[in-house]
């Protein structure tokens, strides 16, 4: 009897056991592919066209994304396409450094070696003060210099700095940029431009596109005579001295090769000629280095 009850209990319990599930492994989870390696960032490079030399002009381009650029710590303007121009004074030191700072914080630097030049000594048979006493010269000169400084402080969007400069007159070169001047035995400053010997009344043309920033048509300056100055943009400007006539006015836009006046012998001059001076942001440049030989 007990055996029968036990068997029945086992049978009942056996019927209460849930059937065993068919357990299968979960499918593998798909992992995303590893990220592709970042493309290498191209190095930021300042490109230059031409070599640095005392009195010379160099063109260049800043790297894309440049926010600011300096030359020896001084800000240098550049155009929307990255183009710029820099100049080196007659007495520039042997080394210079360009630094472009990009918007993302990167910097591009370029060290420059500035080639030196040898300078002539020129003896000029003209009075040091151009017919004025020291007192007369001292009284007249500050106002003249103030006009020149004010003119060079004016800026424009002229694009002549991009062009190949041409000589404003063609003739024999009679004075050389950078030469130490001696006036009737008295040492003076160095010659800040190049002289072209041409007869009075020879047409003078604009060396490049620009805007007239000074035109001393009525009252000649003590040294420069009838002085005409043109801004070519980006801090580059021309000064044309000793003119007998000026045919443009301040604010006029001129084009490369456009007649703008006539040569003469006004101011301190031993004879009729044209003096052409070039400056970039206050640095005096040699026209022969910038424009090449006269008539070339």
PDB file of C-alpha atoms in Angstrom:
ATOM      1  CA  UNK A   1       0.000   0.000   0.000  1.00  0.00           C
ATOM      2  CA  UNK A   2       2.812   2.403   0.891  1.00  0.00           C
ATOM      3  CA  UNK A   3       4.663   1.511  -2.286  1.00  0.00           C
ATOM      4  CA  UNK A   4       1.616   2.298  -4.369  1.00  0.00           C
ATOM      5  CA  UNK A   5       1.145   5.693  -2.720  1.00  0.00           C
ATOM      6  CA  UNK A   6       4.776   6.538  -3.165  1.00  0.00           C
ATOM      7  CA  UNK A   7       4.597   5.663  -6.827  1.00  0.00           C
ATOM      8  CA  UNK A   8       1.541   7.779  -7.344  1.00  0.00           C
ATOM      9  CA  UNK A   9       3.268  10.712  -5.588  1.00  0.00           C
ATOM     10  CA  UNK A  10       6.293  10.399  -7.864  1.00  0.00           C
ATOM     11  CA  UNK A  11       4.043  10.354 -10.907  1.00  0.00           C
ATOM     12  CA  UNK A  12       2.163  13.444  -9.785  1.00  0.00           C
ATOM     13  CA  UNK A  13       5.371  15.343  -9.057  1.00  0.00           C
ATOM     14  CA  UNK A  14       6.812  14.250 -12.375  1.00  0.00           C
ATOM     15  CA  UNK A  15       3.823  15.744 -14.185  1.00  0.00           C
ATOM     16  CA  UNK A  16       4.398  19.133 -12.505  1.00  0.00           C
ATOM     17  CA  UNK A  17       7.956  19.636 -13.859  1.00  0.00           C
ATOM     18  CA  UNK A  18       8.091  22.190 -16.711  1.00  0.00           C
ATOM     19  CA  UNK A  19       9.604  20.903 -19.942  1.00  0.00           C
ATOM     20  CA  UNK A  20      13.289  21.854 -20.469  1.00  0.00           C
ATOM     21  CA  UNK A  21      13.805  24.893 -22.789  1.00  0.00           C
ATOM     22  CA  UNK A  22      15.987  24.665 -25.934  1.00  0.00           C
ATOM     23  CA  UNK A  23      18.663  27.296 -24.993  1.00  0.00           C
ATOM     24  CA  UNK A  24      20.523  28.780 -28.008  1.00  0.00           C
ATOM     25  CA  UNK A  25      23.437  31.284 -27.897  1.00  0.00           C
ATOM     26  CA  UNK A  26      22.519  34.916 -28.621  1.00  0.00           C
ATOM     27  CA  UNK A  27      23.655  36.167 -32.009  1.00  0.00           C
ATOM     28  CA  UNK A  28      26.841  38.324 -31.883  1.00  0.00           C
ATOM     29  CA  UNK A  29      26.318  42.091 -31.660  1.00  0.00           C
ATOM     30  CA  UNK A  30      27.625  43.884 -34.760  1.00  0.00           C
ATOM     31  CA  UNK A  31      30.378  46.359 -33.807  1.00  0.00           C
ATOM     32  CA  UNK A  32      30.809  49.629 -35.735  1.00  0.00           C
ATOM     33  CA  UNK A  33      33.946  49.812 -37.889  1.00  0.00           C
ATOM     34  CA  UNK A  34      36.889  51.692 -36.374  1.00  0.00           C
ATOM     35  CA  UNK A  35      37.028  55.386 -37.342  1.00  0.00           C
ATOM     36  CA  UNK A  36      39.160  56.214 -40.354  1.00  0.00           C
ATOM     37  CA  UNK A  37      42.449  57.899 -39.458  1.00  0.00           C
ATOM     38  CA  UNK A  38      42.263  61.705 -39.668  1.00  0.00           C
ATOM     39  CA  UNK A  39      43.708  63.169 -42.824  1.00  0.00           C
ATOM     40  CA  UNK A  40      47.076  64.773 -42.101  1.00  0.00           C
ATOM     41  CA  UNK A  41      46.968  68.581 -41.797  1.00  0.00           C
ATOM     42  CA  UNK A  42      49.032  70.182 -44.527  1.00  0.00           C
ATOM     43  CA  UNK A  43      51.827  72.308 -43.071  1.00  0.00           C
ATOM     44  CA  UNK A  44      51.204  76.054 -43.192  1.00  0.00           C
ATOM     45  CA  UNK A  45      53.811  77.674 -45.436  1.00  0.00           C
ATOM     46  CA  UNK A  46      54.510  81.302 -46.370  1.00  0.00           C
ATOM     47  CA  UNK A  47      55.559  81.408 -50.025  1.00  0.00           C
ATOM     48  CA  UNK A  48      57.787  84.162 -51.427  1.00  0.00           C
ATOM     49  CA  UNK A  49      58.620  85.320 -54.935  1.00  0.00           C
ATOM     50  CA  UNK A  50      62.037  86.930 -54.928  1.00  0.00           C
ATOM     51  CA  UNK A  51      64.966  87.239 -52.556  1.00  0.00           C
ATOM     52  CA  UNK A  52      65.320  89.739 -49.714  1.00  0.00           C
ATOM     53  CA  UNK A  53      67.915  92.433 -50.398  1.00  0.00           C
ATOM     54  CA  UNK A  54      68.541  95.924 -49.058  1.00  0.00           C
ATOM     55  CA  UNK A  55      66.292  98.285 -50.998  1.00  0.00           C
ATOM     56  CA  UNK A  56      64.339  95.437 -52.589  1.00  0.00           C
ATOM     57  CA  UNK A  57      60.693  94.415 -52.841  1.00  0.00           C
ATOM     58  CA  UNK A  58      59.404  90.854 -52.362  1.00  0.00           C
ATOM     59  CA  UNK A  59      55.973  89.424 -53.175  1.00  0.00           C
ATOM     60  CA  UNK A  60      54.411  86.521 -51.299  1.00  0.00           C
ATOM     61  CA  UNK A  61      51.324  84.613 -50.223  1.00  0.00           C
ATOM     62  CA  UNK A  62      50.158  83.639 -46.739  1.00  0.00           C
ATOM     63  CA  UNK A  63      48.758  80.135 -46.071  1.00  0.00           C
ATOM     64  CA  UNK A  64      44.987  79.634 -46.246  1.00  0.00           C
ATOM     65  CA  UNK A  65      43.253  80.534 -43.001  1.00  0.00           C
ATOM     66  CA  UNK A  66      45.792  83.185 -41.979  1.00  0.00           C
ATOM     67  CA  UNK A  67      44.373  85.706 -39.533  1.00  0.00           C
ATOM     68  CA  UNK A  68      47.407  87.978 -39.048  1.00  0.00           C
ATOM     69  CA  UNK A  69      50.968  88.311 -40.314  1.00  0.00           C
ATOM     70  CA  UNK A  70      53.960  90.231 -39.019  1.00  0.00           C
ATOM     71  CA  UNK A  71      57.423  91.179 -40.252  1.00  0.00           C
ATOM     72  CA  UNK A  72      59.767  91.454 -37.272  1.00  0.00           C
ATOM     73  CA  UNK A  73      56.720  92.012 -35.072  1.00  0.00           C
ATOM     74  CA  UNK A  74      55.140  94.712 -37.270  1.00  0.00           C
ATOM     75  CA  UNK A  75      51.730  93.926 -38.777  1.00  0.00           C
ATOM     76  CA  UNK A  76      51.772  93.328 -42.538  1.00  0.00           C
ATOM     77  CA  UNK A  77      48.550  93.671 -44.560  1.00  0.00           C
ATOM     78  CA  UNK A  78      47.559  90.986 -47.051  1.00  0.00           C
ATOM     79  CA  UNK A  79      44.785  90.730 -49.624  1.00  0.00           C
ATOM     80  CA  UNK A  80      41.777  88.421 -49.618  1.00  0.00           C
ATOM     81  CA  UNK A  81      43.587  86.018 -51.938  1.00  0.00           C
ATOM     82  CA  UNK A  82      46.506  85.851 -49.502  1.00  0.00           C
ATOM     83  CA  UNK A  83      48.874  87.957 -51.617  1.00  0.00           C
ATOM     84  CA  UNK A  84      51.139  90.525 -49.947  1.00  0.00           C
ATOM     85  CA  UNK A  85      54.239  92.604 -50.575  1.00  0.00           C
ATOM     86  CA  UNK A  86      57.121  93.506 -48.263  1.00  0.00           C
ATOM     87  CA  UNK A  87      60.093  95.815 -48.708  1.00  0.00           C
ATOM     88  CA  UNK A  88      63.539  96.171 -47.162  1.00  0.00           C
ATOM     89  CA  UNK A  89      65.087  99.537 -46.396  1.00  0.00           C
ATOM     90  CA  UNK A  90      68.435 100.687 -47.723  1.00  0.00           C
ATOM     91  CA  UNK A  91      69.873 100.068 -44.239  1.00  0.00           C
ATOM     92  CA  UNK A  92      67.923  96.900 -43.401  1.00  0.00           C
ATOM     93  CA  UNK A  93      69.678  94.474 -41.063  1.00  0.00           C
ATOM     94  CA  UNK A  94      70.964  91.046 -42.147  1.00  0.00           C
ATOM     95  CA  UNK A  95      67.972  89.026 -40.920  1.00  0.00           C
ATOM     96  CA  UNK A  96      64.188  89.318 -40.771  1.00  0.00           C
ATOM     97  CA  UNK A  97      61.324  87.020 -39.787  1.00  0.00           C
ATOM     98  CA  UNK A  98      57.821  86.623 -41.168  1.00  0.00           C
ATOM     99  CA  UNK A  99      55.170  85.057 -38.914  1.00  0.00           C
ATOM    100  CA  UNK A 100      51.653  84.150 -40.078  1.00  0.00           C
ATOM    101  CA  UNK A 101      49.148  83.205 -37.365  1.00  0.00           C
ATOM    102  CA  UNK A 102      46.231  81.070 -38.540  1.00  0.00           C
ATOM    103  CA  UNK A 103      42.687  81.217 -37.204  1.00  0.00           C
ATOM    104  CA  UNK A 104      43.121  77.752 -35.641  1.00  0.00           C
ATOM    105  CA  UNK A 105      46.165  78.916 -33.681  1.00  0.00           C
ATOM    106  CA  UNK A 106      48.848  77.385 -35.873  1.00  0.00           C
ATOM    107  CA  UNK A 107      51.806  79.518 -36.906  1.00  0.00           C
ATOM    108  CA  UNK A 108      53.860  79.613 -40.068  1.00  0.00           C
ATOM    109  CA  UNK A 109      57.280  81.200 -39.731  1.00  0.00           C
ATOM    110  CA  UNK A 110      59.895  82.053 -42.300  1.00  0.00           C
ATOM    111  CA  UNK A 111      63.369  83.341 -41.550  1.00  0.00           C
ATOM    112  CA  UNK A 112      64.844  85.673 -44.155  1.00  0.00           C
ATOM    113  CA  UNK A 113      68.443  86.517 -44.891  1.00  0.00           C
ATOM    114  CA  UNK A 114      68.664  90.088 -46.213  1.00  0.00           C
ATOM    115  CA  UNK A 115      71.506  90.492 -48.699  1.00  0.00           C
ATOM    116  CA  UNK A 116      73.678  93.592 -48.185  1.00  0.00           C
ATOM    117  CA  UNK A 117      74.681  96.038 -50.904  1.00  0.00           C
ATOM    118  CA  UNK A 118      77.601  98.356 -51.514  1.00  0.00           C
ATOM    119  CA  UNK A 119      76.725 102.037 -51.857  1.00  0.00           C
ATOM    120  CA  UNK A 120      78.236 104.719 -54.071  1.00  0.00           C
ATOM    121  CA  UNK A 121      79.439 108.153 -53.077  1.00  0.00           C
ATOM    122  CA  UNK A 122      78.009 110.896 -55.321  1.00  0.00           C
ATOM    123  CA  UNK A 123      79.379 114.426 -55.380  1.00  0.00           C
ATOM    124  CA  UNK A 124      76.720 116.938 -56.356  1.00  0.00           C
ATOM    125  CA  UNK A 125      77.505 120.476 -57.516  1.00  0.00           C
ATOM    126  CA  UNK A 126      74.483 122.015 -55.800  1.00  0.00           C
ATOM    127  CA  UNK A 127      74.102 123.950 -52.530  1.00  0.00           C
ATOM    128  CA  UNK A 128      73.097 121.864 -49.538  1.00  0.00           C
ATOM    129  CA  UNK A 129      70.180 124.188 -48.744  1.00  0.00           C
ATOM    130  CA  UNK A 130      69.091 124.932 -52.346  1.00  0.00           C
ATOM    131  CA  UNK A 131      69.671 128.688 -52.175  1.00  0.00           C
ATOM    132  CA  UNK A 132      68.215 129.183 -48.686  1.00  0.00           C
ATOM    133  CA  UNK A 133      69.977 130.097 -45.489  1.00  0.00           C
ATOM    134  CA  UNK A 134      69.886 127.619 -42.637  1.00  0.00           C
ATOM    135  CA  UNK A 135      67.316 129.796 -40.880  1.00  0.00           C
ATOM    136  CA  UNK A 136      65.074 130.007 -43.956  1.00  0.00           C
ATOM    137  CA  UNK A 137      65.325 126.288 -44.523  1.00  0.00           C
ATOM    138  CA  UNK A 138      64.558 125.528 -40.879  1.00  0.00           C
ATOM    139  CA  UNK A 139      61.477 127.746 -41.046  1.00  0.00           C
ATOM    140  CA  UNK A 140      60.072 126.201 -44.242  1.00  0.00           C
ATOM    141  CA  UNK A 141      60.961 122.560 -43.881  1.00  0.00           C
ATOM    142  CA  UNK A 142      58.733 121.375 -40.971  1.00  0.00           C
ATOM    143  CA  UNK A 143      55.506 122.260 -42.814  1.00  0.00           C
ATOM    144  CA  UNK A 144      56.732 120.507 -45.953  1.00  0.00           C
ATOM    145  CA  UNK A 145      57.668 117.373 -44.062  1.00  0.00           C
ATOM    146  CA  UNK A 146      54.302 117.412 -42.279  1.00  0.00           C
ATOM    147  CA  UNK A 147      52.535 117.345 -45.662  1.00  0.00           C
ATOM    148  CA  UNK A 148      54.665 114.412 -46.818  1.00  0.00           C
ATOM    149  CA  UNK A 149      54.049 112.455 -43.617  1.00  0.00           C
ATOM    150  CA  UNK A 150      50.314 113.149 -43.803  1.00  0.00           C
ATOM    151  CA  UNK A 151      50.207 112.012 -47.427  1.00  0.00           C
ATOM    152  CA  UNK A 152      51.932 108.718 -46.666  1.00  0.00           C
ATOM    153  CA  UNK A 153      49.480 108.049 -43.854  1.00  0.00           C
ATOM    154  CA  UNK A 154      46.605 107.938 -46.351  1.00  0.00           C
ATOM    155  CA  UNK A 155      45.566 104.485 -47.501  1.00  0.00           C
ATOM    156  CA  UNK A 156      43.567 103.332 -50.498  1.00  0.00           C
ATOM    157  CA  UNK A 157      42.439 100.113 -52.131  1.00  0.00           C
ATOM    158  CA  UNK A 158      44.708 100.725 -55.135  1.00  0.00           C
ATOM    159  CA  UNK A 159      46.001  97.550 -56.758  1.00  0.00           C
ATOM    160  CA  UNK A 160      49.134  98.941 -58.389  1.00  0.00           C
ATOM    161  CA  UNK A 161      51.273  96.999 -55.904  1.00  0.00           C
ATOM    162  CA  UNK A 162      50.333  93.841 -57.829  1.00  0.00           C
ATOM    163  CA  UNK A 163      51.672  95.200 -61.120  1.00  0.00           C
ATOM    164  CA  UNK A 164      55.134  95.202 -62.635  1.00  0.00           C
ATOM    165  CA  UNK A 165      56.414  98.729 -62.066  1.00  0.00           C
ATOM    166  CA  UNK A 166      57.511 100.798 -65.051  1.00  0.00           C
ATOM    167  CA  UNK A 167      59.849 103.768 -65.116  1.00  0.00           C
ATOM    168  CA  UNK A 168      57.937 107.067 -65.116  1.00  0.00           C
ATOM    169  CA  UNK A 169      60.361 108.492 -67.689  1.00  0.00           C
ATOM    170  CA  UNK A 170      63.012 107.047 -69.987  1.00  0.00           C
ATOM    171  CA  UNK A 171      66.493 108.488 -70.255  1.00  0.00           C
ATOM    172  CA  UNK A 172      70.005 108.267 -68.828  1.00  0.00           C
ATOM    173  CA  UNK A 173      70.177 107.331 -65.175  1.00  0.00           C
ATOM    174  CA  UNK A 174      72.049 110.173 -63.505  1.00  0.00           C
ATOM    175  CA  UNK A 175      71.546 109.391 -59.815  1.00  0.00           C
ATOM    176  CA  UNK A 176      71.519 106.117 -57.920  1.00  0.00           C
ATOM    177  CA  UNK A 177      69.431 104.992 -55.003  1.00  0.00           C
ATOM    178  CA  UNK A 178      71.300 104.671 -51.719  1.00  0.00           C
ATOM    179  CA  UNK A 179      74.338 106.694 -52.766  1.00  0.00           C
ATOM    180  CA  UNK A 180      75.910 108.907 -50.116  1.00  0.00           C
ATOM    181  CA  UNK A 181      75.504 112.499 -51.323  1.00  0.00           C
ATOM    182  CA  UNK A 182      78.132 115.208 -50.891  1.00  0.00           C
ATOM    183  CA  UNK A 183      76.838 118.710 -51.786  1.00  0.00           C
ATOM    184  CA  UNK A 184      79.696 121.044 -52.792  1.00  0.00           C
ATOM    185  CA  UNK A 185      81.924 119.312 -50.259  1.00  0.00           C
ATOM    186  CA  UNK A 186      79.304 119.095 -47.498  1.00  0.00           C
ATOM    187  CA  UNK A 187      78.053 115.554 -46.666  1.00  0.00           C
ATOM    188  CA  UNK A 188      74.312 115.081 -46.806  1.00  0.00           C
ATOM    189  CA  UNK A 189      71.979 112.138 -46.446  1.00  0.00           C
ATOM    190  CA  UNK A 190      71.873 109.217 -48.831  1.00  0.00           C
ATOM    191  CA  UNK A 191      69.959 109.514 -52.105  1.00  0.00           C
ATOM    192  CA  UNK A 192      66.472 108.164 -51.505  1.00  0.00           C
ATOM    193  CA  UNK A 193      65.558 107.450 -55.135  1.00  0.00           C
ATOM    194  CA  UNK A 194      66.842 107.204 -58.692  1.00  0.00           C
ATOM    195  CA  UNK A 195      67.387 110.145 -61.067  1.00  0.00           C
ATOM    196  CA  UNK A 196      66.651 110.099 -64.797  1.00  0.00           C
ATOM    197  CA  UNK A 197      68.227 112.896 -66.862  1.00  0.00           C
ATOM    198  CA  UNK A 198      65.544 114.207 -69.249  1.00  0.00           C
ATOM    199  CA  UNK A 199      64.853 117.658 -70.693  1.00  0.00           C
ATOM    200  CA  UNK A 200      62.358 119.941 -69.000  1.00  0.00           C
ATOM    201  CA  UNK A 201      58.871 119.238 -70.312  1.00  0.00           C
ATOM    202  CA  UNK A 202      59.390 115.484 -70.816  1.00  0.00           C
ATOM    203  CA  UNK A 203      56.113 113.622 -70.109  1.00  0.00           C
ATOM    204  CA  UNK A 204      56.091 111.735 -66.795  1.00  0.00           C
ATOM    205  CA  UNK A 205      53.753 108.758 -66.411  1.00  0.00           C
ATOM    206  CA  UNK A 206      52.410 106.778 -63.466  1.00  0.00           C
ATOM    207  CA  UNK A 207      54.684 103.829 -62.570  1.00  0.00           C
ATOM    208  CA  UNK A 208      51.630 101.728 -61.618  1.00  0.00           C
ATOM    209  CA  UNK A 209      47.936 102.117 -60.817  1.00  0.00           C
ATOM    210  CA  UNK A 210      47.260 104.246 -57.782  1.00  0.00           C
ATOM    211  CA  UNK A 211      45.637 107.207 -56.082  1.00  0.00           C
ATOM    212  CA  UNK A 212      47.243 110.669 -55.883  1.00  0.00           C
ATOM    213  CA  UNK A 213      47.990 111.491 -52.237  1.00  0.00           C
ATOM    214  CA  UNK A 214      50.019 114.708 -52.656  1.00  0.00           C
ATOM    215  CA  UNK A 215      50.304 117.195 -55.509  1.00  0.00           C
ATOM    216  CA  UNK A 216      52.393 120.309 -54.788  1.00  0.00           C
ATOM    217  CA  UNK A 217      51.369 121.968 -58.046  1.00  0.00           C
ATOM    218  CA  UNK A 218      51.298 125.573 -56.852  1.00  0.00           C
ATOM    219  CA  UNK A 219      53.940 125.915 -54.140  1.00  0.00           C
ATOM    220  CA  UNK A 220      57.135 123.937 -54.837  1.00  0.00           C
ATOM    221  CA  UNK A 221      58.885 122.368 -51.843  1.00  0.00           C
ATOM    222  CA  UNK A 222      62.361 123.501 -50.854  1.00  0.00           C
ATOM    223  CA  UNK A 223      64.139 120.300 -51.895  1.00  0.00           C
ATOM    224  CA  UNK A 224      61.578 118.331 -53.911  1.00  0.00           C
ATOM    225  CA  UNK A 225      60.216 121.199 -56.004  1.00  0.00           C
ATOM    226  CA  UNK A 226      56.838 120.382 -57.522  1.00  0.00           C
ATOM    227  CA  UNK A 227      56.247 117.057 -55.787  1.00  0.00           C
ATOM    228  CA  UNK A 228      53.717 114.391 -56.798  1.00  0.00           C
ATOM    229  CA  UNK A 229      53.015 111.292 -54.678  1.00  0.00           C
ATOM    230  CA  UNK A 230      50.936 108.237 -55.598  1.00  0.00           C
ATOM    231  CA  UNK A 231      49.678 105.464 -53.319  1.00  0.00           C
ATOM    232  CA  UNK A 232      49.822 102.051 -55.008  1.00  0.00           C
ATOM    233  CA  UNK A 233      48.149 100.177 -52.130  1.00  0.00           C
ATOM    234  CA  UNK A 234      49.429  97.852 -49.403  1.00  0.00           C
ATOM    235  CA  UNK A 235      51.747 100.568 -48.096  1.00  0.00           C
ATOM    236  CA  UNK A 236      53.653 101.036 -51.378  1.00  0.00           C
ATOM    237  CA  UNK A 237      53.941 104.581 -52.751  1.00  0.00           C
ATOM    238  CA  UNK A 238      55.865 106.616 -55.323  1.00  0.00           C
ATOM    239  CA  UNK A 239      57.282 110.136 -55.089  1.00  0.00           C
ATOM    240  CA  UNK A 240      58.092 112.081 -58.270  1.00  0.00           C
ATOM    241  CA  UNK A 241      60.258 115.165 -57.695  1.00  0.00           C
ATOM    242  CA  UNK A 242      61.422 118.330 -59.504  1.00  0.00           C
ATOM    243  CA  UNK A 243      58.449 118.417 -61.887  1.00  0.00           C
ATOM    244  CA  UNK A 244      57.766 121.528 -63.956  1.00  0.00           C
ATOM    245  CA  UNK A 245      54.049 120.770 -64.116  1.00  0.00           C
ATOM    246  CA  UNK A 246      51.565 118.484 -62.346  1.00  0.00           C
ATOM    247  CA  UNK A 247      48.431 117.464 -64.247  1.00  0.00           C
ATOM    248  CA  UNK A 248      46.539 115.533 -61.549  1.00  0.00           C
ATOM    249  CA  UNK A 249      45.038 116.395 -58.168  1.00  0.00           C
ATOM    250  CA  UNK A 250      44.848 114.733 -54.768  1.00  0.00           C
ATOM    251  CA  UNK A 251      42.264 111.964 -54.843  1.00  0.00           C
ATOM    252  CA  UNK A 252      42.574 111.268 -58.571  1.00  0.00           C
ATOM    253  CA  UNK A 253      42.890 107.636 -59.647  1.00  0.00           C
ATOM    254  CA  UNK A 254      45.717 107.079 -62.141  1.00  0.00           C
ATOM    255  CA  UNK A 255      46.582 104.103 -64.309  1.00  0.00           C
ATOM    256  CA  UNK A 256      49.952 102.586 -65.097  1.00  0.00           C
ATOM    257  CA  UNK A 257      51.500 104.549 -67.984  1.00  0.00           C
ATOM    258  CA  UNK A 258      49.065 107.474 -67.706  1.00  0.00           C
ATOM    259  CA  UNK A 259      50.676 110.918 -68.236  1.00  0.00           C
ATOM    260  CA  UNK A 260      50.589 112.818 -64.933  1.00  0.00           C
ATOM    261  CA  UNK A 261      52.963 115.756 -65.403  1.00  0.00           C
ATOM    262  CA  UNK A 262      56.148 117.106 -66.962  1.00  0.00           C
ATOM    263  CA  UNK A 263      59.741 116.861 -65.803  1.00  0.00           C
ATOM    264  CA  UNK A 264      61.694 119.904 -64.696  1.00  0.00           C
ATOM    265  CA  UNK A 265      64.379 121.265 -62.390  1.00  0.00           C
ATOM    266  CA  UNK A 266      62.388 122.712 -59.478  1.00  0.00           C
ATOM    267  CA  UNK A 267      63.678 122.426 -55.909  1.00  0.00           C
ATOM    268  CA  UNK A 268      67.280 121.353 -55.317  1.00  0.00           C
ATOM    269  CA  UNK A 269      68.457 120.272 -58.761  1.00  0.00           C
ATOM    270  CA  UNK A 270      71.576 120.822 -60.852  1.00  0.00           C
ATOM    271  CA  UNK A 271      69.598 120.492 -64.077  1.00  0.00           C
ATOM    272  CA  UNK A 272      66.396 119.068 -65.522  1.00  0.00           C
ATOM    273  CA  UNK A 273      65.727 115.512 -64.418  1.00  0.00           C
ATOM    274  CA  UNK A 274      63.170 113.287 -62.732  1.00  0.00           C
ATOM    275  CA  UNK A 275      63.729 111.830 -59.289  1.00  0.00           C
ATOM    276  CA  UNK A 276      61.647 108.718 -58.593  1.00  0.00           C
ATOM    277  CA  UNK A 277      61.442 107.542 -54.998  1.00  0.00           C
ATOM    278  CA  UNK A 278      59.692 104.404 -53.755  1.00  0.00           C
ATOM    279  CA  UNK A 279      58.701 103.492 -50.216  1.00  0.00           C
ATOM    280  CA  UNK A 280      56.966 100.562 -48.552  1.00  0.00           C
ATOM    281  CA  UNK A 281      55.566 101.435 -45.114  1.00  0.00           C
ATOM    282  CA  UNK A 282      58.344 103.943 -44.521  1.00  0.00           C
ATOM    283  CA  UNK A 283      61.136 101.747 -45.901  1.00  0.00           C
ATOM    284  CA  UNK A 284      63.000 103.330 -48.821  1.00  0.00           C
ATOM    285  CA  UNK A 285      63.365 101.100 -51.906  1.00  0.00           C
ATOM    286  CA  UNK A 286      65.589 101.129 -54.971  1.00  0.00           C
ATOM    287  CA  UNK A 287      63.617 101.731 -58.209  1.00  0.00           C
ATOM    288  CA  UNK A 288      66.221  99.830 -60.225  1.00  0.00           C
ATOM    289  CA  UNK A 289      65.633  96.716 -58.106  1.00  0.00           C
ATOM    290  CA  UNK A 290      61.854  97.061 -58.370  1.00  0.00           C
ATOM    291  CA  UNK A 291      61.389  98.104 -62.020  1.00  0.00           C
ATOM    292  CA  UNK A 292      64.562  96.766 -63.619  1.00  0.00           C
ATOM    293  CA  UNK A 293      66.802  98.747 -65.997  1.00  0.00           C
ATOM    294  CA  UNK A 294      65.440 101.941 -67.549  1.00  0.00           C
ATOM    295  CA  UNK A 295      63.800 101.053 -70.841  1.00  0.00           C
ATOM    296  CA  UNK A 296      64.278  97.334 -70.150  1.00  0.00           C
TER     297      UNK A 296
END
